[in-house]
Amino acid sequence: MSDKYASRMSSVHRSFIREILKVTADPSIISFAGGLPNPRMFPVEPMEAAAREVLGTSGRVSMQYSQTEGDVELRKFISKRYLEKKNLNISPDELLITTGSQQCLDLIGKVYLDKGDKIAIESPGYLGAIQAFSIFEPQFVSVSLESDGPNLEELEQRFKDGAKIFYAVPNFQNPSGLSYSREKRKAVAELLDKYNVLFVEDDPYGELRFMGEDLPTVYSFQKKPGILLGSFSKIAAPGFRIGWLVAGGERRDKLVIAKQASDLHTSTVAQAIMRTYMLENDIDDHIALIRETYGKHRDIMVEMIDRYFPDGVETTRPEGGMFLWSTLPEGCSSMDLFDKAIAKKVAFVPGKPFYADGSGENTLRLNFSNADPDRIEEGIKRLGESIREFLD
Amino acid sequence: MSDKYASRMSSVHRSFIREILKVTADPSIISFAGGLPNPRMFPVEPMEAAAREVLGTSGRVSMQYSQTEGDVELRKFISKRYLEKKNLNISPDELLITTGSQQCLDLIGKVYLDKGDKIAIESPGYLGAIQAFSIFEPQFVSVSLESDGPNLEELEQRFKDGAKIFYAVPNFQNPSGLSYSREKRKAVAELLDKYNVLFVEDDPYGELRFMGEDLPTVYSFQKKPGILLGSFSKIAAPGFRIGWLVAGGERRDKLVIAKQASDLHTSTVAQAIMRTYMLENDIDDHIALIRETYGKHRDIMVEMIDRYFPDGVETTRPEGGMFLWSTLPEGCSSMDLFDKAIAKKVAFVPGKPFYADGSGENTLRLNFSNADPDRIEEGIKRLGESIREFLD
């Protein structure tokens, strides 16, 4: 006999991408489907040195239970970095360390979302956020993402219609690779302030800029600040599962309570190793290396797409991050293309699941961080052939 | 202006114990208030060796994203251990690694609890569970905990009244230190089967038995198995935040989906270090050392209580675990005693918050794992004096 599950479980599904990743585990398939950083970029030796130092000099403290708010020195490091890099004045007491920034979404869902609350999300939008928030049974309302940010008329309409939260990834978004222009950042901040909507600004890729000018957070333009999310996953390594959120006062108290209930605190050992690594190495040097490498990957992928993709397929040209986004001619299904591509041993993620409104059937996401350059060349060639055959 | 929080947040509060721990952080206070393992028992050197091996030989894999279900070799280890120690046949595919066993409670809440669902809990009961489940706004119904397990008439009445879940800690419970007898385990299993109630059997302390006979899990007596929880926090170290749950089939699928939404997966690095430690050391030898040490602590605390506590105060005599539980004469408030005790530089946790029904005003919890023997002697002497003065 089947268990009686909570009603929320009927609207939450296993991650579509994770299911696709199982199909693409075959090493003969060149996969642009995942969203993984390149493991060649992980600072393995310095992390080993950090682990040795942590366990060798403060093992008993770093193996004990610790405070829910997170490692104080790690929070001071993040605070200092916000000031130096973003000119943002954020106290360590306004930071909460989380078990990856995915957990930020769960905590925000817990603290803010009643069943039926409206939450505005970019279309296409980040799948992990749709999954996390779905647990709390909100009503998702979509805002079209244009090449320079959200469609402002749509966004204002969603706010007028009572959206409580707007969740977005303004830098090198997953899945589209698109970023908000400076003007749209300002305009979005003004609308948020005007309609008193809580902005959840997710920024895992902001430091991975290959070209163009660094832009301020939307947070910095807001009079009533939103919640800003960050992560070490893309600048150091994701396996530690360490992210954070920026929230002050009562808001942070509530999020801390929700975190206590969720997992007491993030791994003390993982936090201590990450803190030691950050304090004893120059993370900017390391990020420069990642930028250079991913930038090359991006250039090669763009060049190959220009060469091999047929006319009528449009692809974004991101200035950073880990993803490109292609749009097939109207009426084509990227899900059907997926089967053809797999037959040619190349994989991507069909775009439809990234649309909370069920559209986007002719779109697809391509990751350029994980595969090495020769695989990118060969893979895009194969994918180009698949698309040509598919369109014929 | 204050944020508009979800309605659930009005019924969830900051952990009372964590607030008390702030008062007792003063090192001149002898504290029996926390629930911490003794850091002298942490296997620091072997963990350092494990960390070095993990980062030195498989750093790139252990820093990458990984599967939600958890490290396969770690799950195989847990599976083998259930068979060897408990004669339980549990496949690695029936295990889900979690970010501490606290996360199990959050995931079970997500998957099973609709607002208003009834959940039966021991009185006194584990505070972390009350906190985790509260997020999902269930109705808690209490079952009196007697010296050999729950009051069976009350338990059956709760089941008749439609409880969906029964959550319990049958071995050396937190807070009371009490354990279920073999007979009550069987009787509870029969009632669960009869009324088709989901049992959540939390077992963080089961391996910490100092005396008496090891008893089977309630899980092993059930025809329709419940969900069994486990943790490395008390046998190795809590700072890694690694626990697990046992659940098969569709039930586990749903819990995996909830975990994906919550934090994608538990720290790969922390799991790899724990797995390497477990595979390359004899954990039974280490557990024997913990048992011996905590057993001595328990004996000293019991002896001192017999010597210094006045008549009329009753205290449990646990055969394992980390806690003793004292009951003051009817009408006395342990909250008032707390202030007197702090004045004498000794601390405990007042028992009232452990009762979902608001009773238990005359009870208190004493931890014996964390403080060393000379501090236990001195602390219980001071507490005995405080109680005498308080009762006079």
mmCIF file of C-alpha atoms in Angstrom, chain A residues 23-366:
data_model
loop_
_atom_site.group_PDB
_atom_site.id
_atom_site.type_symbol
_atom_site.label_atom_id
_atom_site.label_comp_id
_atom_site.label_asym_id
_atom_site.label_seq_id
_atom_site.Cartn_x
_atom_site.Cartn_y
_atom_site.Cartn_z
ATOM 1 C CA VAL A 23 21.290 9.301 -19.997
ATOM 2 C CA THR A 24 24.457 11.259 -20.658
ATOM 3 C CA ALA A 25 26.683 9.413 -18.163
ATOM 4 C CA ASP A 26 27.979 7.276 -21.073
ATOM 5 C CA PRO A 27 31.523 8.668 -21.586
ATOM 6 C CA SER A 28 31.280 8.312 -25.375
ATOM 7 C CA ILE A 29 28.609 11.030 -25.320
ATOM 8 C CA ILE A 30 29.900 14.602 -25.446
ATOM 9 C CA SER A 31 27.632 16.287 -22.958
ATOM 10 C CA PHE A 32 26.769 19.966 -22.771
ATOM 11 C CA ALA A 33 23.803 18.986 -20.603
ATOM 12 C CA GLY A 34 25.201 19.316 -17.082
ATOM 13 C CA GLY A 35 25.813 22.510 -15.177
ATOM 14 C CA LEU A 36 29.113 21.442 -13.674
ATOM 15 C CA PRO A 37 32.213 23.564 -13.157
ATOM 16 C CA ASN A 38 35.337 22.150 -14.779
ATOM 17 C CA PRO A 39 37.085 19.928 -12.214
ATOM 18 C CA ARG A 40 40.472 20.928 -13.674
ATOM 19 C CA MET A 41 39.745 24.310 -12.088
ATOM 20 C CA PHE A 42 39.358 22.969 -8.528
ATOM 21 C CA PRO A 43 42.157 24.179 -6.220
ATOM 22 C CA VAL A 44 42.952 20.658 -5.040
ATOM 23 C CA GLU A 45 46.413 21.091 -3.508
ATOM 24 C CA PRO A 46 45.590 24.295 -1.589
ATOM 25 C CA MET A 47 42.386 22.671 -0.299
ATOM 26 C CA GLU A 48 44.372 19.646 0.853
ATOM 27 C CA ALA A 49 46.750 21.995 2.693
ATOM 28 C CA ALA A 50 43.738 23.785 4.213
ATOM 29 C CA ALA A 51 42.167 20.487 5.337
ATOM 30 C CA ARG A 52 45.443 19.409 6.896
ATOM 31 C CA GLU A 53 45.738 22.685 8.767
ATOM 32 C CA VAL A 54 42.145 22.616 9.999
ATOM 33 C CA LEU A 55 42.223 19.032 11.227
ATOM 34 C CA GLY A 56 45.819 19.269 12.438
ATOM 35 C CA THR A 57 45.418 22.429 14.501
ATOM 36 C CA SER A 58 41.739 22.793 15.413
ATOM 37 C CA GLY A 59 40.250 19.356 14.799
ATOM 38 C CA ARG A 60 38.208 19.219 17.979
ATOM 39 C CA VAL A 61 36.525 22.552 17.315
ATOM 40 C CA SER A 62 35.948 21.894 13.628
ATOM 41 C CA MET A 63 34.324 18.513 14.322
ATOM 42 C CA GLN A 64 31.930 19.840 16.988
ATOM 43 C CA TYR A 65 28.443 21.266 16.615
ATOM 44 C CA SER A 66 28.602 24.982 15.838
ATOM 45 C CA GLN A 67 26.372 28.019 15.511
ATOM 46 C CA THR A 68 23.573 28.127 12.946
ATOM 47 C CA GLU A 69 24.685 31.508 11.555
ATOM 48 C CA GLY A 70 27.927 29.984 10.267
ATOM 49 C CA ASP A 71 31.683 30.358 10.794
ATOM 50 C CA VAL A 72 32.406 33.910 12.008
ATOM 51 C CA GLU A 73 35.738 34.262 10.201
ATOM 52 C CA LEU A 74 34.207 33.025 6.962
ATOM 53 C CA ARG A 75 31.425 35.595 7.320
ATOM 54 C CA LYS A 76 34.007 38.318 7.966
ATOM 55 C CA PHE A 77 35.829 37.267 4.791
ATOM 56 C CA ILE A 78 32.629 37.477 2.728
ATOM 57 C CA SER A 79 31.761 40.841 4.290
ATOM 58 C CA LYS A 80 35.204 42.260 3.464
ATOM 59 C CA ARG A 81 35.005 40.965 -0.084
ATOM 60 C CA TYR A 82 31.591 42.590 -0.682
ATOM 61 C CA LEU A 83 33.117 45.896 0.382
ATOM 62 C CA GLU A 84 36.250 45.542 -1.749
ATOM 63 C CA LYS A 85 34.652 44.125 -4.880
ATOM 64 C CA LYS A 86 31.146 45.560 -4.862
ATOM 65 C CA ASN A 87 31.425 48.531 -2.536
ATOM 66 C CA LEU A 88 28.615 46.974 -0.500
ATOM 67 C CA ASN A 89 28.564 47.521 3.229
ATOM 68 C CA ILE A 90 27.404 44.203 4.621
ATOM 69 C CA SER A 91 28.122 43.278 8.230
ATOM 70 C CA PRO A 92 29.069 39.680 9.129
ATOM 71 C CA ASP A 93 25.883 39.758 11.243
ATOM 72 C CA GLU A 94 23.864 40.204 8.065
ATOM 73 C CA LEU A 95 25.246 36.971 6.618
ATOM 74 C CA LEU A 96 23.939 33.427 7.040
ATOM 75 C CA ILE A 97 26.070 30.539 5.776
ATOM 76 C CA THR A 98 23.960 27.878 4.046
ATOM 77 C CA THR A 99 24.392 24.334 2.746
ATOM 78 C CA GLY A 100 24.901 25.540 -0.811
ATOM 79 C CA SER A 101 22.887 28.444 -2.161
ATOM 80 C CA GLN A 102 20.173 25.900 -3.036
ATOM 81 C CA GLN A 103 19.396 25.891 0.686
ATOM 82 C CA CYS A 104 18.847 29.669 0.587
ATOM 83 C CA LEU A 105 15.879 29.008 -1.689
ATOM 84 C CA ASP A 106 14.444 26.426 0.698
ATOM 85 C CA LEU A 107 14.838 28.776 3.667
ATOM 86 C CA ILE A 108 13.252 31.695 1.811
ATOM 87 C CA GLY A 109 10.369 29.402 0.830
ATOM 88 C CA LYS A 110 9.921 28.419 4.473
ATOM 89 C CA VAL A 111 10.021 31.959 5.803
ATOM 90 C CA TYR A 112 7.990 33.748 3.122
ATOM 91 C CA LEU A 113 5.768 31.492 1.045
ATOM 92 C CA ASP A 114 2.248 30.589 2.010
ATOM 93 C CA LYS A 115 0.344 28.306 -0.327
ATOM 94 C CA GLY A 116 -0.912 30.295 -3.302
ATOM 95 C CA ASP A 117 1.437 33.271 -2.804
ATOM 96 C CA LYS A 118 2.567 34.706 -6.116
ATOM 97 C CA ILE A 119 6.237 34.527 -6.977
ATOM 98 C CA ALA A 120 7.548 36.145 -10.152
ATOM 99 C CA ILE A 121 10.301 34.295 -11.983
ATOM 100 C CA GLU A 122 12.181 34.869 -15.219
ATOM 101 C CA SER A 123 11.056 32.936 -18.256
ATOM 102 C CA PRO A 124 13.236 30.955 -18.841
ATOM 103 C CA GLY A 125 14.211 30.676 -15.181
ATOM 104 C CA TYR A 126 16.467 28.668 -12.901
ATOM 105 C CA LEU A 127 15.079 25.172 -12.485
ATOM 106 C CA GLY A 128 16.528 24.598 -9.013
ATOM 107 C CA ALA A 129 14.588 27.603 -7.757
ATOM 108 C CA ILE A 130 11.337 26.398 -9.308
ATOM 109 C CA GLN A 131 11.927 23.046 -7.619
ATOM 110 C CA ALA A 132 12.797 24.534 -4.206
ATOM 111 C CA PHE A 133 9.896 26.983 -4.112
ATOM 112 C CA SER A 134 7.393 24.408 -5.434
ATOM 113 C CA ILE A 135 7.553 22.646 -2.043
ATOM 114 C CA PHE A 136 5.672 25.630 -0.600
ATOM 115 C CA GLU A 137 2.980 25.562 -3.315
ATOM 116 C CA PRO A 138 3.206 29.150 -4.523
ATOM 117 C CA GLN A 139 1.715 30.386 -7.776
ATOM 118 C CA PHE A 140 4.538 31.052 -10.245
ATOM 119 C CA VAL A 141 4.066 34.014 -12.548
ATOM 120 C CA SER A 142 6.450 34.409 -15.488
ATOM 121 C CA VAL A 143 8.293 37.480 -16.722
ATOM 122 C CA SER A 144 9.861 37.278 -20.182
ATOM 123 C CA LEU A 145 13.611 37.581 -20.123
ATOM 124 C CA GLU A 146 14.946 39.785 -22.921
ATOM 125 C CA SER A 147 18.564 40.214 -23.991
ATOM 126 C CA ASP A 148 19.091 43.062 -21.470
ATOM 127 C CA GLY A 149 16.874 41.864 -18.627
ATOM 128 C CA PRO A 150 13.211 41.314 -17.829
ATOM 129 C CA ASN A 151 10.407 42.846 -19.859
ATOM 130 C CA LEU A 152 9.546 45.780 -17.591
ATOM 131 C CA GLU A 153 5.862 46.065 -18.546
ATOM 132 C CA GLU A 154 5.327 42.422 -17.710
ATOM 133 C CA LEU A 155 7.298 42.776 -14.491
ATOM 134 C CA GLU A 156 5.240 45.770 -13.343
ATOM 135 C CA GLN A 157 2.033 43.915 -14.209
ATOM 136 C CA ARG A 158 3.123 40.955 -12.074
ATOM 137 C CA PHE A 159 3.867 43.336 -9.195
ATOM 138 C CA LYS A 160 0.477 45.043 -9.643
ATOM 139 C CA ASP A 161 -1.125 41.611 -9.572
ATOM 140 C CA GLY A 162 0.332 41.052 -6.096
ATOM 141 C CA ALA A 163 3.575 39.118 -6.557
ATOM 142 C CA LYS A 164 5.193 38.838 -3.113
ATOM 143 C CA ILE A 165 8.659 37.829 -4.336
ATOM 144 C CA PHE A 166 10.663 38.292 -7.525
ATOM 145 C CA TYR A 167 13.399 35.677 -7.929
ATOM 146 C CA ALA A 168 16.080 36.329 -10.564
ATOM 147 C CA VAL A 169 19.668 35.696 -11.638
ATOM 148 C CA PRO A 170 20.795 39.054 -13.126
ATOM 149 C CA ASN A 171 24.339 37.928 -14.029
ATOM 150 C CA PHE A 172 24.927 35.277 -16.725
ATOM 151 C CA GLN A 173 21.696 33.558 -15.870
ATOM 152 C CA ASN A 174 21.201 29.835 -15.744
ATOM 153 C CA PRO A 175 19.878 28.763 -18.223
ATOM 154 C CA SER A 176 20.098 31.625 -20.740
ATOM 155 C CA GLY A 177 23.522 33.162 -20.079
ATOM 156 C CA LEU A 178 21.827 36.600 -20.285
ATOM 157 C CA SER A 179 22.609 39.555 -17.994
ATOM 158 C CA TYR A 180 20.682 42.660 -16.993
ATOM 159 C CA SER A 181 21.915 45.999 -18.349
ATOM 160 C CA ARG A 182 22.716 48.786 -15.895
ATOM 161 C CA GLU A 183 19.536 50.610 -16.930
ATOM 162 C CA LYS A 184 17.336 47.582 -16.347
ATOM 163 C CA ARG A 185 18.950 46.958 -12.953
ATOM 164 C CA LYS A 186 17.976 50.479 -11.910
ATOM 165 C CA ALA A 187 14.505 50.141 -13.365
ATOM 166 C CA VAL A 188 13.928 46.776 -11.668
ATOM 167 C CA ALA A 189 15.096 48.220 -8.326
ATOM 168 C CA GLU A 190 12.657 51.122 -8.698
ATOM 169 C CA LEU A 191 9.749 48.822 -9.451
ATOM 170 C CA LEU A 192 10.621 46.575 -6.495
ATOM 171 C CA ASP A 193 10.707 49.589 -4.181
ATOM 172 C CA LYS A 194 7.521 51.051 -5.598
ATOM 173 C CA TYR A 195 5.493 47.858 -5.196
ATOM 174 C CA ASN A 196 7.272 46.683 -2.054
ATOM 175 C CA VAL A 197 8.188 43.311 -3.565
ATOM 176 C CA LEU A 198 10.900 41.162 -1.963
ATOM 177 C CA PHE A 199 13.736 40.618 -4.426
ATOM 178 C CA VAL A 200 15.725 37.390 -4.214
ATOM 179 C CA GLU A 201 18.886 38.146 -6.179
ATOM 180 C CA ASP A 202 20.789 34.961 -6.910
ATOM 181 C CA ASP A 203 24.366 35.580 -8.015
ATOM 182 C CA PRO A 204 26.421 32.396 -8.344
ATOM 183 C CA TYR A 205 28.100 33.433 -11.614
ATOM 184 C CA GLY A 206 28.730 37.175 -11.110
ATOM 185 C CA GLU A 207 32.486 36.773 -10.683
ATOM 186 C CA LEU A 208 32.846 34.742 -13.891
ATOM 187 C CA ARG A 209 32.902 37.679 -16.301
ATOM 188 C CA PHE A 210 35.089 37.239 -19.409
ATOM 189 C CA MET A 211 34.381 40.558 -21.149
ATOM 190 C CA GLY A 212 32.442 43.798 -20.743
ATOM 191 C CA GLU A 213 32.004 45.991 -17.711
ATOM 192 C CA ASP A 214 31.255 44.693 -14.196
ATOM 193 C CA LEU A 215 27.799 45.888 -13.173
ATOM 194 C CA PRO A 216 26.404 46.652 -9.723
ATOM 195 C CA THR A 217 23.915 44.350 -8.044
ATOM 196 C CA VAL A 218 20.230 45.262 -8.188
ATOM 197 C CA TYR A 219 20.530 45.123 -4.374
ATOM 198 C CA SER A 220 22.781 48.202 -4.470
ATOM 199 C CA PHE A 221 20.124 50.236 -6.317
ATOM 200 C CA GLN A 222 17.300 49.300 -3.946
ATOM 201 C CA LYS A 223 16.048 51.591 -1.196
ATOM 202 C CA LYS A 224 14.419 48.589 0.513
ATOM 203 C CA PRO A 225 16.996 45.883 0.102
ATOM 204 C CA GLY A 226 16.133 42.378 -1.020
ATOM 205 C CA ILE A 227 17.933 39.174 -0.160
ATOM 206 C CA LEU A 228 21.217 38.639 -1.979
ATOM 207 C CA LEU A 229 22.541 35.083 -2.450
ATOM 208 C CA GLY A 230 26.117 33.957 -2.994
ATOM 209 C CA SER A 231 28.095 30.758 -3.369
ATOM 210 C CA PHE A 232 31.601 29.322 -3.343
ATOM 211 C CA SER A 233 30.518 26.601 -5.784
ATOM 212 C CA LYS A 234 31.596 28.342 -8.990
ATOM 213 C CA ILE A 235 34.691 30.191 -7.728
ATOM 214 C CA ALA A 236 36.138 27.371 -5.576
ATOM 215 C CA ALA A 237 34.261 24.044 -5.670
ATOM 216 C CA PRO A 238 30.644 22.919 -5.296
ATOM 217 C CA GLY A 239 31.302 19.683 -3.353
ATOM 218 C CA PHE A 240 31.731 21.598 -0.095
ATOM 219 C CA ARG A 241 28.109 22.825 -0.347
ATOM 220 C CA ILE A 242 28.725 26.292 1.019
ATOM 221 C CA GLY A 243 26.654 29.265 0.023
ATOM 222 C CA TRP A 244 25.287 32.266 1.884
ATOM 223 C CA LEU A 245 22.582 34.860 1.964
ATOM 224 C CA VAL A 246 22.578 38.539 2.887
ATOM 225 C CA ALA A 247 19.698 39.570 5.144
ATOM 226 C CA GLY A 248 19.573 41.773 8.205
ATOM 227 C CA GLY A 249 17.535 42.227 11.374
ATOM 228 C CA GLU A 250 14.324 40.327 11.977
ATOM 229 C CA ARG A 251 14.467 38.906 8.464
ATOM 230 C CA ARG A 252 17.734 37.177 9.200
ATOM 231 C CA ASP A 253 16.446 35.973 12.608
ATOM 232 C CA LYS A 254 13.578 34.208 10.837
ATOM 233 C CA LEU A 255 15.914 32.649 8.279
ATOM 234 C CA VAL A 256 18.208 31.451 11.088
ATOM 235 C CA ILE A 257 15.235 29.804 12.823
ATOM 236 C CA ALA A 258 14.302 28.090 9.559
ATOM 237 C CA LYS A 259 17.878 26.891 9.139
ATOM 238 C CA GLN A 260 18.026 25.519 12.703
ATOM 239 C CA ALA A 261 14.949 23.477 11.881
ATOM 240 C CA SER A 262 16.433 22.323 8.554
ATOM 241 C CA ASP A 263 19.933 21.059 9.411
ATOM 242 C CA LEU A 264 21.093 22.876 12.607
ATOM 243 C CA HIS A 265 24.081 24.336 10.756
ATOM 244 C CA THR A 266 26.235 23.780 7.680
ATOM 245 C CA SER A 267 29.132 21.314 8.016
ATOM 246 C CA THR A 268 31.644 22.868 10.415
ATOM 247 C CA VAL A 269 34.509 20.935 8.806
ATOM 248 C CA ALA A 270 33.588 22.054 5.288
ATOM 249 C CA GLN A 271 33.258 25.671 6.442
ATOM 250 C CA ALA A 272 36.605 25.582 8.262
ATOM 251 C CA ILE A 273 38.414 24.171 5.213
ATOM 252 C CA MET A 274 36.811 26.760 2.923
ATOM 253 C CA ARG A 275 37.633 29.601 5.352
ATOM 254 C CA THR A 276 41.259 28.481 5.651
ATOM 255 C CA TYR A 277 41.569 28.176 1.881
ATOM 256 C CA MET A 278 40.100 31.651 1.362
ATOM 257 C CA LEU A 279 42.297 33.301 3.993
ATOM 258 C CA GLU A 280 45.540 31.661 2.903
ATOM 259 C CA ASN A 281 45.234 31.923 -0.874
ATOM 260 C CA ASP A 282 44.544 34.672 -3.354
ATOM 261 C CA ILE A 283 41.057 33.821 -4.587
ATOM 262 C CA ASP A 284 41.209 36.630 -7.159
ATOM 263 C CA ASP A 285 44.182 34.971 -8.848
ATOM 264 C CA HIS A 286 42.243 31.738 -8.915
ATOM 265 C CA ILE A 287 39.107 33.391 -10.297
ATOM 266 C CA ALA A 288 41.228 35.044 -13.007
ATOM 267 C CA LEU A 289 42.322 31.560 -14.090
ATOM 268 C CA ILE A 290 38.727 30.306 -14.202
ATOM 269 C CA ARG A 291 37.647 33.366 -16.190
ATOM 270 C CA GLU A 292 40.431 32.862 -18.697
ATOM 271 C CA THR A 293 39.655 29.151 -19.124
ATOM 272 C CA TYR A 294 35.874 29.454 -19.342
ATOM 273 C CA GLY A 295 36.257 32.502 -21.578
ATOM 274 C CA LYS A 296 38.231 30.403 -24.047
ATOM 275 C CA HIS A 297 35.642 27.641 -23.865
ATOM 276 C CA ARG A 298 32.912 30.164 -24.540
ATOM 277 C CA ASP A 299 34.786 31.635 -27.523
ATOM 278 C CA ILE A 300 35.379 28.201 -29.037
ATOM 279 C CA MET A 301 31.732 27.222 -28.575
ATOM 280 C CA VAL A 302 30.508 30.476 -30.119
ATOM 281 C CA GLU A 303 32.930 30.098 -33.034
ATOM 282 C CA MET A 304 31.845 26.506 -33.674
ATOM 283 C CA ILE A 305 28.171 27.474 -33.453
ATOM 284 C CA ASP A 306 28.750 30.213 -36.045
ATOM 285 C CA ARG A 307 30.396 27.642 -38.255
ATOM 286 C CA TYR A 308 28.104 24.621 -37.821
ATOM 287 C CA PHE A 309 24.643 25.728 -36.711
ATOM 288 C CA PRO A 310 22.260 26.456 -39.621
ATOM 289 C CA ASP A 311 20.579 29.823 -40.200
ATOM 290 C CA GLY A 312 17.419 30.271 -38.220
ATOM 291 C CA VAL A 313 18.925 29.036 -34.962
ATOM 292 C CA GLU A 314 19.667 31.918 -32.606
ATOM 293 C CA THR A 315 22.172 31.669 -29.758
ATOM 294 C CA THR A 316 22.987 34.050 -26.910
ATOM 295 C CA ARG A 317 26.509 35.517 -26.645
ATOM 296 C CA PRO A 318 27.081 35.669 -22.865
ATOM 297 C CA GLU A 319 29.823 37.830 -21.372
ATOM 298 C CA GLY A 320 30.405 35.343 -18.560
ATOM 299 C CA GLY A 321 29.057 32.385 -16.644
ATOM 300 C CA MET A 322 28.703 28.811 -17.841
ATOM 301 C CA PHE A 323 25.839 28.637 -20.353
ATOM 302 C CA LEU A 324 24.708 29.461 -23.879
ATOM 303 C CA TRP A 325 21.068 29.362 -24.929
ATOM 304 C CA SER A 326 19.842 28.459 -28.407
ATOM 305 C CA THR A 327 16.446 28.983 -29.929
ATOM 306 C CA LEU A 328 15.326 26.789 -32.826
ATOM 307 C CA PRO A 329 12.848 28.043 -35.412
ATOM 308 C CA GLU A 330 9.277 28.398 -34.125
ATOM 309 C CA GLY A 331 7.437 25.053 -33.968
ATOM 310 C CA CYS A 332 10.553 22.881 -33.571
ATOM 311 C CA SER A 333 10.776 20.712 -30.460
ATOM 312 C CA SER A 334 14.185 20.532 -28.796
ATOM 313 C CA MET A 335 12.942 17.407 -27.054
ATOM 314 C CA ASP A 336 12.693 15.681 -30.453
ATOM 315 C CA LEU A 337 16.110 17.081 -31.363
ATOM 316 C CA PHE A 338 17.500 15.574 -28.162
ATOM 317 C CA ASP A 339 16.893 12.020 -29.403
ATOM 318 C CA LYS A 340 18.615 12.771 -32.730
ATOM 319 C CA ALA A 341 21.554 14.351 -30.921
ATOM 320 C CA ILE A 342 21.950 11.418 -28.541
ATOM 321 C CA ALA A 343 22.118 9.140 -31.620
ATOM 322 C CA LYS A 344 25.103 11.259 -32.691
ATOM 323 C CA LYS A 345 26.542 11.055 -29.162
ATOM 324 C CA VAL A 346 26.054 14.652 -28.136
ATOM 325 C CA ALA A 347 23.745 15.967 -25.400
ATOM 326 C CA PHE A 348 22.174 19.243 -24.217
ATOM 327 C CA VAL A 349 19.227 20.154 -22.001
ATOM 328 C CA PRO A 350 15.889 20.872 -23.726
ATOM 329 C CA GLY A 351 14.636 24.277 -22.576
ATOM 330 C CA LYS A 352 10.963 23.627 -21.829
ATOM 331 C CA PRO A 353 11.419 22.698 -18.134
ATOM 332 C CA PHE A 354 12.946 26.139 -17.508
ATOM 333 C CA TYR A 355 9.627 27.823 -18.313
ATOM 334 C CA ALA A 356 7.214 27.852 -15.389
ATOM 335 C CA ASP A 357 4.442 28.610 -17.920
ATOM 336 C CA GLY A 358 5.161 25.506 -20.051
ATOM 337 C CA SER A 359 6.423 27.354 -23.140
ATOM 338 C CA GLY A 360 9.969 27.333 -24.562
ATOM 339 C CA GLU A 361 9.596 24.108 -26.513
ATOM 340 C CA ASN A 362 12.048 25.279 -29.203
ATOM 341 C CA THR A 363 14.877 26.244 -26.823
ATOM 342 C CA LEU A 364 17.929 24.455 -25.444
ATOM 343 C CA ARG A 365 20.754 25.040 -22.965
ATOM 344 C CA LEU A 366 24.434 24.397 -23.688
#
